[in-house]
PDB file of C-alpha atoms in Angstrom:
ATOM      1  CA  SER H   1       0.000   0.000   0.000  1.00 75.00           C
ATOM      2  CA  GLN H   2       1.066   3.603  -0.486  1.00 77.00           C
ATOM      3  CA  LYS H   3       2.734   5.201   2.485  1.00 86.00           C
ATOM      4  CA  ILE H   4       4.269   8.569   3.345  1.00 90.00           C
ATOM      5  CA  GLU H   5       6.533   8.747   6.385  1.00 91.00           C
ATOM      6  CA  GLN H   6       7.961  11.877   7.885  1.00 92.00           C
ATOM      7  CA  ASN H   7      10.781  10.866  10.141  1.00 78.00           C
ATOM      8  CA  SER H   8      10.963  12.506  13.533  1.00 71.00           C
ATOM      9  CA  GLU H   9       7.642  13.444  14.967  1.00 78.00           C
ATOM     10  CA  ALA H  10       9.403  16.384  16.616  1.00 90.00           C
ATOM     11  CA  LEU H  11      12.650  18.193  15.951  1.00 93.00           C
ATOM     12  CA  ASN H  12      14.279  20.682  18.328  1.00 95.00           C
ATOM     13  CA  ILE H  13      17.142  22.871  17.189  1.00 95.00           C
ATOM     14  CA  GLN H  14      18.964  25.999  18.264  1.00 97.00           C
ATOM     15  CA  GLU H  15      18.396  29.324  16.533  1.00 97.00           C
ATOM     16  CA  GLY H  16      20.804  29.886  13.656  1.00 97.00           C
ATOM     17  CA  LYS H  17      21.267  26.188  12.895  1.00 97.00           C
ATOM     18  CA  THR H  18      19.937  24.377   9.830  1.00 97.00           C
ATOM     19  CA  ALA H  19      16.822  22.274  10.312  1.00 96.00           C
ATOM     20  CA  THR H  20      16.523  19.187   8.114  1.00 96.00           C
ATOM     21  CA  LEU H  21      13.211  17.339   7.831  1.00 96.00           C
ATOM     22  CA  THR H  22      12.729  14.050   5.988  1.00 96.00           C
ATOM     23  CA  CYS H  23       9.872  12.686   3.906  1.00 96.00           C
ATOM     24  CA  ASN H  24      10.032   9.090   2.672  1.00 95.00           C
ATOM     25  CA  TYR H  25       7.436   7.385   0.514  1.00 93.00           C
ATOM     26  CA  THR H  26       6.649   3.907  -0.776  1.00 90.00           C
ATOM     27  CA  ASN H  27       4.534   2.701  -3.684  1.00 85.00           C
ATOM     28  CA  TYR H  28       4.218   6.143  -5.203  1.00 82.00           C
ATOM     29  CA  SER H  29       5.590   7.431  -8.475  1.00 81.00           C
ATOM     30  CA  PRO H  30       4.850  11.102  -7.876  1.00 82.00           C
ATOM     31  CA  ALA H  31       5.272  13.644 -10.605  1.00 79.00           C
ATOM     32  CA  TYR H  32       5.914  16.191  -7.880  1.00 86.00           C
ATOM     33  CA  LEU H  33       6.072  16.672  -4.154  1.00 90.00           C
ATOM     34  CA  GLN H  34       4.935  19.611  -2.029  1.00 93.00           C
ATOM     35  CA  TRP H  35       5.826  20.975   1.385  1.00 96.00           C
ATOM     36  CA  TYR H  36       3.429  22.872   3.644  1.00 96.00           C
ATOM     37  CA  ARG H  37       3.676  24.699   6.947  1.00 97.00           C
ATOM     38  CA  GLN H  38       0.962  24.534   9.610  1.00 95.00           C
ATOM     39  CA  ASP H  39       0.764  26.840  12.607  1.00 94.00           C
ATOM     40  CA  PRO H  40      -1.408  25.950  15.640  1.00 90.00           C
ATOM     41  CA  GLY H  41      -5.089  26.641  15.045  1.00 87.00           C
ATOM     42  CA  ARG H  42      -4.635  27.255  11.332  1.00 91.00           C
ATOM     43  CA  GLY H  43      -4.842  25.299   8.104  1.00 92.00           C
ATOM     44  CA  PRO H  44      -1.638  24.321   6.276  1.00 94.00           C
ATOM     45  CA  VAL H  45      -0.037  26.838   3.946  1.00 95.00           C
ATOM     46  CA  PHE H  46       1.834  25.878   0.787  1.00 93.00           C
ATOM     47  CA  LEU H  47       5.599  26.511   0.776  1.00 96.00           C
ATOM     48  CA  LEU H  48       7.337  24.768  -2.113  1.00 93.00           C
ATOM     49  CA  LEU H  49       6.769  22.332  -4.947  1.00 92.00           C
ATOM     50  CA  ILE H  50       9.490  20.227  -6.551  1.00 92.00           C
ATOM     51  CA  ARG H  51       9.072  18.220  -9.732  1.00 88.00           C
ATOM     52  CA  GLU H  52      10.373  14.689 -10.247  1.00 86.00           C
ATOM     53  CA  ASN H  53      12.999  15.913 -12.726  1.00 87.00           C
ATOM     54  CA  GLU H  54      14.300  18.563 -10.317  1.00 90.00           C
ATOM     55  CA  LYS H  55      16.980  17.624  -7.827  1.00 87.00           C
ATOM     56  CA  GLU H  56      16.777  20.759  -5.743  1.00 94.00           C
ATOM     57  CA  LYS H  57      14.585  23.833  -5.260  1.00 94.00           C
ATOM     58  CA  ARG H  58      15.291  26.921  -3.209  1.00 95.00           C
ATOM     59  CA  LYS H  59      13.183  29.747  -1.866  1.00 93.00           C
ATOM     60  CA  GLU H  60      14.856  32.257   0.433  1.00 95.00           C
ATOM     61  CA  ARG H  61      16.078  30.223   3.439  1.00 97.00           C
ATOM     62  CA  LEU H  62      14.262  27.083   2.332  1.00 97.00           C
ATOM     63  CA  LYS H  63      15.745  24.269   0.270  1.00 97.00           C
ATOM     64  CA  VAL H  64      14.043  21.089  -0.876  1.00 97.00           C
ATOM     65  CA  THR H  65      15.663  18.061  -2.494  1.00 96.00           C
ATOM     66  CA  PHE H  66      13.884  15.219  -4.247  1.00 94.00           C
ATOM     67  CA  ASP H  67      15.546  11.847  -4.848  1.00 92.00           C
ATOM     68  CA  THR H  68      13.206   9.545  -6.774  1.00 89.00           C
ATOM     69  CA  THR H  69      15.685   6.670  -6.503  1.00 91.00           C
ATOM     70  CA  LEU H  70      15.780   6.831  -2.715  1.00 93.00           C
ATOM     71  CA  LYS H  71      12.081   7.848  -2.685  1.00 93.00           C
ATOM     72  CA  GLN H  72      12.914  10.655  -0.357  1.00 94.00           C
ATOM     73  CA  SER H  73      12.630  14.415  -0.034  1.00 95.00           C
ATOM     74  CA  LEU H  74      14.636  16.541   2.377  1.00 96.00           C
ATOM     75  CA  PHE H  75      13.437  19.955   3.542  1.00 97.00           C
ATOM     76  CA  HIS H  76      16.041  22.339   4.921  1.00 97.00           C
ATOM     77  CA  ILE H  77      15.619  25.650   6.734  1.00 97.00           C
ATOM     78  CA  THR H  78      18.916  27.496   7.006  1.00 97.00           C
ATOM     79  CA  ALA H  79      19.686  30.121   9.634  1.00 97.00           C
ATOM     80  CA  SER H  80      16.600  28.994  11.522  1.00 97.00           C
ATOM     81  CA  GLN H  81      14.618  31.429  13.652  1.00 97.00           C
ATOM     82  CA  PRO H  82      12.089  30.910  16.461  1.00 97.00           C
ATOM     83  CA  ALA H  83       9.424  32.132  14.002  1.00 97.00           C
ATOM     84  CA  ASP H  84      10.120  29.018  11.922  1.00 98.00           C
ATOM     85  CA  SER H  85       8.642  26.887  14.699  1.00 97.00           C
ATOM     86  CA  ALA H  86       5.635  25.079  13.225  1.00 96.00           C
ATOM     87  CA  THR H  87       4.530  21.717  11.862  1.00 95.00           C
ATOM     88  CA  TYR H  88       5.863  20.914   8.388  1.00 96.00           C
ATOM     89  CA  LEU H  89       4.014  18.513   6.116  1.00 95.00           C
ATOM     90  CA  CYS H  90       5.042  16.865   2.865  1.00 94.00           C
ATOM     91  CA  ALA H  91       2.428  15.886   0.299  1.00 92.00           C
ATOM     92  CA  LEU H  92       2.429  13.624  -2.752  1.00 89.00           C
ATOM     93  CA  VAL H  93       0.040  13.374  -5.662  1.00 79.00           C
ATOM     94  CA  SER H  94      -1.380  10.027  -6.794  1.00 73.00           C
ATOM     95  CA  SER H  95      -1.751   8.971 -10.394  1.00 66.00           C
ATOM     96  CA  TYR H  96      -5.293  10.353 -10.558  1.00 69.00           C
ATOM     97  CA  GLY H  97      -4.472  13.664  -8.996  1.00 71.00           C
ATOM     98  CA  LYS H  98      -5.327  13.213  -5.339  1.00 78.00           C
ATOM     99  CA  LEU H  99      -2.906  14.865  -2.910  1.00 82.00           C
ATOM    100  CA  THR H 100      -1.994  12.916   0.225  1.00 86.00           C
ATOM    101  CA  PHE H 101      -0.210  14.375   3.254  1.00 90.00           C
ATOM    102  CA  GLY H 102       2.342  12.908   5.616  1.00 91.00           C
ATOM    103  CA  GLN H 103       1.771  13.116   9.365  1.00 91.00           C
ATOM    104  CA  GLY H 104       4.044  16.127   9.752  1.00 93.00           C
ATOM    105  CA  THR H 105       7.104  17.006  11.796  1.00 94.00           C
ATOM    106  CA  ILE H 106       6.846  19.514  14.642  1.00 94.00           C
ATOM    107  CA  LEU H 107       9.832  21.854  14.485  1.00 96.00           C
ATOM    108  CA  THR H 108      10.790  23.947  17.490  1.00 96.00           C
ATOM    109  CA  VAL H 109      13.578  26.503  17.143  1.00 97.00           C
ATOM    110  CA  HIS H 110      14.952  27.606  20.507  1.00 96.00           C
ATOM    111  CA  PRO H 111      16.368  31.118  20.948  1.00 94.00           C
TER     112      PRO H 111
ATOM    113  CA  GLY I   1     -13.813  35.890  -2.300  1.00 53.00           C
ATOM    114  CA  ALA I   2     -10.210  35.922  -1.252  1.00 77.00           C
ATOM    115  CA  GLY I   3      -9.835  32.370  -0.049  1.00 93.00           C
ATOM    116  CA  VAL I   4     -11.541  29.232   1.142  1.00 95.00           C
ATOM    117  CA  SER I   5     -14.152  29.907   3.796  1.00 96.00           C
ATOM    118  CA  GLN I   6     -15.757  27.502   6.235  1.00 97.00           C
ATOM    119  CA  SER I   7     -18.711  27.817   8.528  1.00 96.00           C
ATOM    120  CA  PRO I   8     -19.340  27.671  11.358  1.00 97.00           C
ATOM    121  CA  SER I   9     -15.913  28.344  12.824  1.00 95.00           C
ATOM    122  CA  ASN I  10     -16.917  26.557  16.009  1.00 96.00           C
ATOM    123  CA  LYS I  11     -19.674  24.054  16.672  1.00 97.00           C
ATOM    124  CA  VAL I  12     -20.585  22.510  19.994  1.00 98.00           C
ATOM    125  CA  THR I  13     -23.168  19.762  19.873  1.00 97.00           C
ATOM    126  CA  GLU I  14     -24.553  16.997  22.020  1.00 97.00           C
ATOM    127  CA  LYS I  15     -23.779  13.365  21.393  1.00 97.00           C
ATOM    128  CA  GLY I  16     -26.303  11.845  19.009  1.00 97.00           C
ATOM    129  CA  LYS I  17     -27.141  15.050  17.162  1.00 98.00           C
ATOM    130  CA  ASP I  18     -26.493  15.610  13.460  1.00 98.00           C
ATOM    131  CA  VAL I  19     -24.181  18.405  12.299  1.00 98.00           C
ATOM    132  CA  GLU I  20     -23.581  20.008   8.942  1.00 98.00           C
ATOM    133  CA  LEU I  21     -20.336  21.772   8.077  1.00 98.00           C
ATOM    134  CA  ARG I  22     -19.994  24.057   5.089  1.00 97.00           C
ATOM    135  CA  CYS I  23     -17.080  24.865   2.791  1.00 97.00           C
ATOM    136  CA  ASP I  24     -16.971  27.593   0.141  1.00 96.00           C
ATOM    137  CA  PRO I  25     -13.962  26.953  -2.112  1.00 95.00           C
ATOM    138  CA  ILE I  26     -12.128  29.521  -4.164  1.00 94.00           C
ATOM    139  CA  SER I  27     -14.174  30.338  -7.260  1.00 91.00           C
ATOM    140  CA  GLY I  28     -13.113  28.255 -10.246  1.00 89.00           C
ATOM    141  CA  HIS I  29     -11.360  25.562  -8.241  1.00 91.00           C
ATOM    142  CA  THR I  30     -12.475  22.180  -9.480  1.00 90.00           C
ATOM    143  CA  ALA I  31     -10.942  20.030  -6.729  1.00 91.00           C
ATOM    144  CA  LEU I  32     -12.129  20.046  -3.118  1.00 94.00           C
ATOM    145  CA  TYR I  33     -10.963  17.991  -0.142  1.00 94.00           C
ATOM    146  CA  TRP I  34     -12.208  17.455   3.400  1.00 96.00           C
ATOM    147  CA  TYR I  35      -9.815  16.499   6.183  1.00 95.00           C
ATOM    148  CA  ARG I  36     -10.161  15.815   9.893  1.00 96.00           C
ATOM    149  CA  GLN I  37      -7.471  16.817  12.344  1.00 93.00           C
ATOM    150  CA  ARG I  38      -7.637  15.692  15.953  1.00 92.00           C
ATOM    151  CA  LEU I  39      -5.728  17.644  18.575  1.00 86.00           C
ATOM    152  CA  GLY I  40      -1.992  17.194  18.085  1.00 81.00           C
ATOM    153  CA  GLN I  41      -2.478  14.814  15.167  1.00 84.00           C
ATOM    154  CA  GLY I  42      -1.867  14.942  11.412  1.00 86.00           C
ATOM    155  CA  LEU I  43      -4.362  15.515   8.626  1.00 89.00           C
ATOM    156  CA  GLU I  44      -6.771  12.620   8.114  1.00 91.00           C
ATOM    157  CA  PHE I  45      -8.155  12.522   4.573  1.00 91.00           C
ATOM    158  CA  LEU I  46     -11.939  12.146   4.401  1.00 95.00           C
ATOM    159  CA  ILE I  47     -13.209  12.796   0.872  1.00 95.00           C
ATOM    160  CA  TYR I  48     -12.034  14.271  -2.462  1.00 92.00           C
ATOM    161  CA  PHE I  49     -14.159  15.850  -5.177  1.00 92.00           C
ATOM    162  CA  GLN I  50     -12.700  16.513  -8.637  1.00 89.00           C
ATOM    163  CA  GLY I  51     -14.941  18.167 -11.191  1.00 85.00           C
ATOM    164  CA  ASN I  52     -17.781  15.930 -12.285  1.00 84.00           C
ATOM    165  CA  SER I  53     -16.002  12.695 -11.393  1.00 87.00           C
ATOM    166  CA  ALA I  54     -17.355  10.395  -8.721  1.00 89.00           C
ATOM    167  CA  PRO I  55     -15.920  11.515  -5.363  1.00 91.00           C
ATOM    168  CA  ASP I  56     -13.212   9.512  -3.631  1.00 92.00           C
ATOM    169  CA  LYS I  57     -14.909   8.598  -0.344  1.00 93.00           C
ATOM    170  CA  SER I  58     -12.227   6.177   0.781  1.00 91.00           C
ATOM    171  CA  GLY I  59     -11.350   8.224   3.866  1.00 92.00           C
ATOM    172  CA  LEU I  60     -14.804   8.491   5.414  1.00 95.00           C
ATOM    173  CA  PRO I  61     -14.528   6.679   8.784  1.00 94.00           C
ATOM    174  CA  SER I  62     -18.092   5.374   8.935  1.00 95.00           C
ATOM    175  CA  ASP I  63     -21.470   5.604   7.230  1.00 96.00           C
ATOM    176  CA  ARG I  64     -22.389   8.384   9.659  1.00 98.00           C
ATOM    177  CA  PHE I  65     -20.207  10.652   7.536  1.00 98.00           C
ATOM    178  CA  SER I  66     -21.285  11.949   4.145  1.00 97.00           C
ATOM    179  CA  ALA I  67     -20.441  14.891   1.925  1.00 97.00           C
ATOM    180  CA  GLU I  68     -21.942  16.565  -1.077  1.00 95.00           C
ATOM    181  CA  ARG I  69     -20.750  19.114  -3.531  1.00 94.00           C
ATOM    182  CA  THR I  70     -22.922  21.071  -5.913  1.00 85.00           C
ATOM    183  CA  GLY I  71     -21.099  21.424  -9.209  1.00 80.00           C
ATOM    184  CA  GLU I  72     -17.819  23.176  -8.538  1.00 80.00           C
ATOM    185  CA  SER I  73     -19.092  25.283  -5.684  1.00 89.00           C
ATOM    186  CA  VAL I  74     -20.043  24.830  -2.061  1.00 95.00           C
ATOM    187  CA  SER I  75     -19.620  21.530  -0.249  1.00 97.00           C
ATOM    188  CA  THR I  76     -21.268  20.278   2.930  1.00 97.00           C
ATOM    189  CA  LEU I  77     -19.947  17.584   5.244  1.00 98.00           C
ATOM    190  CA  THR I  78     -22.646  15.940   7.335  1.00 98.00           C
ATOM    191  CA  ILE I  79     -22.021  13.873  10.445  1.00 98.00           C
ATOM    192  CA  GLN I  80     -25.037  11.985  11.727  1.00 98.00           C
ATOM    193  CA  ARG I  81     -25.515  10.785  15.284  1.00 98.00           C
ATOM    194  CA  THR I  82     -22.309  12.466  16.438  1.00 98.00           C
ATOM    195  CA  GLN I  83     -20.007  10.693  18.875  1.00 97.00           C
ATOM    196  CA  GLN I  84     -17.423  12.183  21.215  1.00 96.00           C
ATOM    197  CA  GLU I  85     -14.612  10.771  19.061  1.00 96.00           C
ATOM    198  CA  ASP I  86     -15.863  12.975  16.205  1.00 97.00           C
ATOM    199  CA  SER I  87     -14.529  16.006  18.094  1.00 97.00           C
ATOM    200  CA  ALA I  88     -11.816  17.534  15.916  1.00 97.00           C
ATOM    201  CA  VAL I  89     -11.064  20.366  13.519  1.00 96.00           C
ATOM    202  CA  TYR I  90     -12.542  19.742  10.081  1.00 98.00           C
ATOM    203  CA  LEU I  91     -10.528  21.377   7.329  1.00 97.00           C
ATOM    204  CA  CYS I  92     -11.553  22.003   3.752  1.00 97.00           C
ATOM    205  CA  ALA I  93      -9.117  22.687   0.912  1.00 95.00           C
ATOM    206  CA  SER I  94      -9.542  23.495  -2.756  1.00 93.00           C
ATOM    207  CA  GLU I  95      -7.263  23.288  -5.799  1.00 90.00           C
ATOM    208  CA  PRO I  96      -7.560  24.819  -9.256  1.00 88.00           C
ATOM    209  CA  GLY I  97      -7.578  21.277 -10.692  1.00 78.00           C
ATOM    210  CA  GLN I  98      -4.586  21.686 -12.988  1.00 73.00           C
ATOM    211  CA  ALA I  99      -1.243  19.914 -12.809  1.00 67.00           C
ATOM    212  CA  LEU I 100       1.227  21.033 -10.135  1.00 69.00           C
ATOM    213  CA  ASP I 101      -1.550  22.547  -8.030  1.00 79.00           C
ATOM    214  CA  GLU I 102      -1.135  23.659  -4.464  1.00 86.00           C
ATOM    215  CA  GLN I 103      -3.978  23.291  -2.008  1.00 89.00           C
ATOM    216  CA  PHE I 104      -5.586  26.296  -0.384  1.00 93.00           C
ATOM    217  CA  PHE I 105      -6.982  25.560   3.044  1.00 95.00           C
ATOM    218  CA  GLY I 106      -9.850  27.134   4.888  1.00 95.00           C
ATOM    219  CA  PRO I 107      -9.601  28.089   8.571  1.00 94.00           C
ATOM    220  CA  GLY I 108     -11.432  24.959   9.672  1.00 96.00           C
ATOM    221  CA  THR I 109     -14.463  24.201  11.804  1.00 97.00           C
ATOM    222  CA  ARG I 110     -13.754  23.135  15.364  1.00 97.00           C
ATOM    223  CA  LEU I 111     -16.347  20.533  16.338  1.00 98.00           C
ATOM    224  CA  THR I 112     -16.867  19.606  19.963  1.00 97.00           C
ATOM    225  CA  VAL I 113     -19.229  16.775  20.809  1.00 97.00           C
ATOM    226  CA  LEU I 114     -20.266  16.748  24.458  1.00 96.00           C
TER     227      LEU I 114
END
């Protein structure tokens, strides 16, 4: 069956360090993968999309990699700040267009 | 309309009552999803509408749950004979329906079953 696993339910890091979050999947052949941020009491907000033929995508302090051989995406936040503290979700699209989310990783950046 | 809206924002009901939750997607978005999120948990997929195709109901937890969508507009999620375990935030999201789409989420409805 198809599965999306986000390693580390929670990640704690010190301000200024790089946060690295992992998304692994099985039995998918996604054309693309998305990352979202969710703050408490709010719905998720889209951050980045990376296509299957792209190895890496950057947006400001964010960087996403996509390895279709390893079936893995890594999400990096460089120079992390306490305001980056949130839950981060990866999402994959199925062959008929339905988007499915991982369980999320709670990131806490300590000052 | 700027974004996805949901109503009510909060709903408190007694066990055994029926509730109806409403979602107004962004105009022109053909895809619409409902999710459930329990406190401290991830998103639980409930149902997916895409244009005129038959909805994907594979996530509905029981036959007490149903959802309808009129064309490509408003959707309602109905929970009959509510149970305490139905207490959660119910989130709606819409997509334009094209390739490489992002989802736009509403603020959610917080349902509390007493």
